[in-house]
Structure formats: C-alpha cells, structure tokens
XYZ file of N, CA and C in Angstrom:
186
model
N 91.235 98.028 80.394
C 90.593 97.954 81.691
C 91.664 98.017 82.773
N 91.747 98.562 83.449
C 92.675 98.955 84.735
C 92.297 97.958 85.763
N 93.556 97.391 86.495
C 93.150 96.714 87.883
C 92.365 97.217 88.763
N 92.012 96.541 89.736
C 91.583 96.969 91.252
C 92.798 96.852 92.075
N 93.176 97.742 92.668
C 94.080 97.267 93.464
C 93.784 98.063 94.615
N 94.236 97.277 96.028
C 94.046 97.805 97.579
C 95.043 98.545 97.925
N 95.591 99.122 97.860
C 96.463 99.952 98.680
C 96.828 100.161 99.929
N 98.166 99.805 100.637
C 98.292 99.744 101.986
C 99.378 100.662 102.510
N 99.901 101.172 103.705
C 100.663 101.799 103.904
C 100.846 102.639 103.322
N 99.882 103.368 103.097
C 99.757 105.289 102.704
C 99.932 106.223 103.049
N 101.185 106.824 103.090
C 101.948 108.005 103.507
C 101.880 109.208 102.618
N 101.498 110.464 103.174
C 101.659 111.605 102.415
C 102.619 112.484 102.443
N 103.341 112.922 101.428
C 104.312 113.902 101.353
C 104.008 114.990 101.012
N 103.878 116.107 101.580
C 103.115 117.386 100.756
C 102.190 116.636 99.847
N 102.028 117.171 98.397
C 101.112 116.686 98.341
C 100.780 115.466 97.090
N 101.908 114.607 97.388
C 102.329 113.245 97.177
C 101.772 111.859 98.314
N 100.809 111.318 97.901
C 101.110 109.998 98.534
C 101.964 109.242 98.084
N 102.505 108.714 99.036
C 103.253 107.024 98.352
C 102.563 105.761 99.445
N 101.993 104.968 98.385
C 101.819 103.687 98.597
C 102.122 102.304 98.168
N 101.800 101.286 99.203
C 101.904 100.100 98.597
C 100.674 99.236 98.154
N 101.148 98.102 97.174
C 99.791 97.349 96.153
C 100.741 96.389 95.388
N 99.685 95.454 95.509
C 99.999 94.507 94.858
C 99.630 94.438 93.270
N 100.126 93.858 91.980
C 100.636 94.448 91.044
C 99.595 93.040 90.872
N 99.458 92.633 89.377
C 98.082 91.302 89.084
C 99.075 90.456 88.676
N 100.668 90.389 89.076
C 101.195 89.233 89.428
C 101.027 88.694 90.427
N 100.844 89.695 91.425
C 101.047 89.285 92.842
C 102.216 89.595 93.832
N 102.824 90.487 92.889
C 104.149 91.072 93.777
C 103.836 92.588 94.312
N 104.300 92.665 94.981
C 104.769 93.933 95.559
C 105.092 95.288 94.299
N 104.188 96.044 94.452
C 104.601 97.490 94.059
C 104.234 98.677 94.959
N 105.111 100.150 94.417
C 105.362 100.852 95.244
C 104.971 101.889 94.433
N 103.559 102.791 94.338
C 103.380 103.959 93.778
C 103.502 105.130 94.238
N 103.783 106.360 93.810
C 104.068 107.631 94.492
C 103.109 108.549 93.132
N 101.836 109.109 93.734
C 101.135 110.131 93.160
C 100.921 111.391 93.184
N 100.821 112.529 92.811
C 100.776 113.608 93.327
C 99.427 114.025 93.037
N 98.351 114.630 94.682
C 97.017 114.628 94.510
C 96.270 116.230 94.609
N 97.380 116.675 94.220
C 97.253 118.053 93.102
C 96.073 118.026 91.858
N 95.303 119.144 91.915
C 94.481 119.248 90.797
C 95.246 119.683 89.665
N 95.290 118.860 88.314
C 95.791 119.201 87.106
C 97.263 118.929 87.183
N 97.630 117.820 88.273
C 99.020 117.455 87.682
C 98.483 115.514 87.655
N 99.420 115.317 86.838
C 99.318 113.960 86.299
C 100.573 113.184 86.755
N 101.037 113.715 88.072
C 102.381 112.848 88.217
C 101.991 111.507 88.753
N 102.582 110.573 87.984
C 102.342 109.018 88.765
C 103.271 108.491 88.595
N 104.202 107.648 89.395
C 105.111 106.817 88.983
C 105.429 105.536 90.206
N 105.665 104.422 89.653
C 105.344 102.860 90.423
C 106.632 102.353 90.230
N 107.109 101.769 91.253
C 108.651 101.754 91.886
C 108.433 100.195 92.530
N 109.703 99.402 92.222
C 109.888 98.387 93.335
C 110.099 98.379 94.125
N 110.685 99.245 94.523
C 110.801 99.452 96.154
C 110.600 100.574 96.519
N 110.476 100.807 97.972
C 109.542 101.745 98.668
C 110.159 102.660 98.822
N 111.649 102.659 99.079
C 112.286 104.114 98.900
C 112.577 104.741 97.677
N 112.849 104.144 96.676
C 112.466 104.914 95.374
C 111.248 105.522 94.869
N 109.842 105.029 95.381
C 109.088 105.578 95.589
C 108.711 106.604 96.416
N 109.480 106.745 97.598
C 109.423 108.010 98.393
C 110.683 108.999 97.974
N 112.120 108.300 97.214
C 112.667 109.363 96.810
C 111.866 110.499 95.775
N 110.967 109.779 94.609
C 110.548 110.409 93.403
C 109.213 111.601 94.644
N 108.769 111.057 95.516
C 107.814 111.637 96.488
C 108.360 113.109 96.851
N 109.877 113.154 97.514
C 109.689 113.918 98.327
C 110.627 115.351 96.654
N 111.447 114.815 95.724
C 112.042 115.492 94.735
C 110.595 115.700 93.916
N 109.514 115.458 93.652
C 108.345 116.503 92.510
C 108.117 117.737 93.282
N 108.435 118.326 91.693
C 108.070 119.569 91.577
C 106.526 119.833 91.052
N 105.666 119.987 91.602
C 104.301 120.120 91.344
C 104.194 121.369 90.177
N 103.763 121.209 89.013
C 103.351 122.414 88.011
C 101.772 122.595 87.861
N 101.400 122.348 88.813
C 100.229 122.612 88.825
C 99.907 124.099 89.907
C-alpha cells in the first residue's frame, strides 16, 4: 500500500517536476519525476538540490 503524501513547493523543469513531502517518518523528502508518457523516471532525494540536480540532467526516452 503506498502513502498519501501532500506535496508542496512544485517546480517544473521541462518535463520534470521536483517536489517536496513529507516521508511517514515525518521528515522531509525531495522527489523529482518526469511527467512524460511512458517514462518511469522517479527518484527521492534529501535534499532539494539533488533533487533538482537529477531534474534538470534526465534524459527523457520516452
């Protein structure tokens, strides 16, 4: 079963968001998705610029 989580401070990069959410510890995480049809990139970062580095370096294969 997957969390619920709220998402705040949602920025788009082409066609990458990166956001922030709280994790079901209660800390701070930092996801960067790409909302491309038929790509599966996801990756969740502690901090927010590693999440916007992986943002602005995908290469979309879709």
């Amino acid at each position: 079963m997957t969390a619920y989580r709220r998402f705040r401070d949602v920025v788009r990069m082409g066609p990458v968001q990166v956001a922030t959410s709280y994790d079901g510890r209660g800390r701070n995480k930092h996801t960067a998705a790409c909302t491309a049809p038929g790509c599966g990139f996801s990756t969740e970062h502690d901090n927010r610029s590693a999440a916007e580095l992986a943002a602005q370096t995908h290469r979309c294969k879709a």
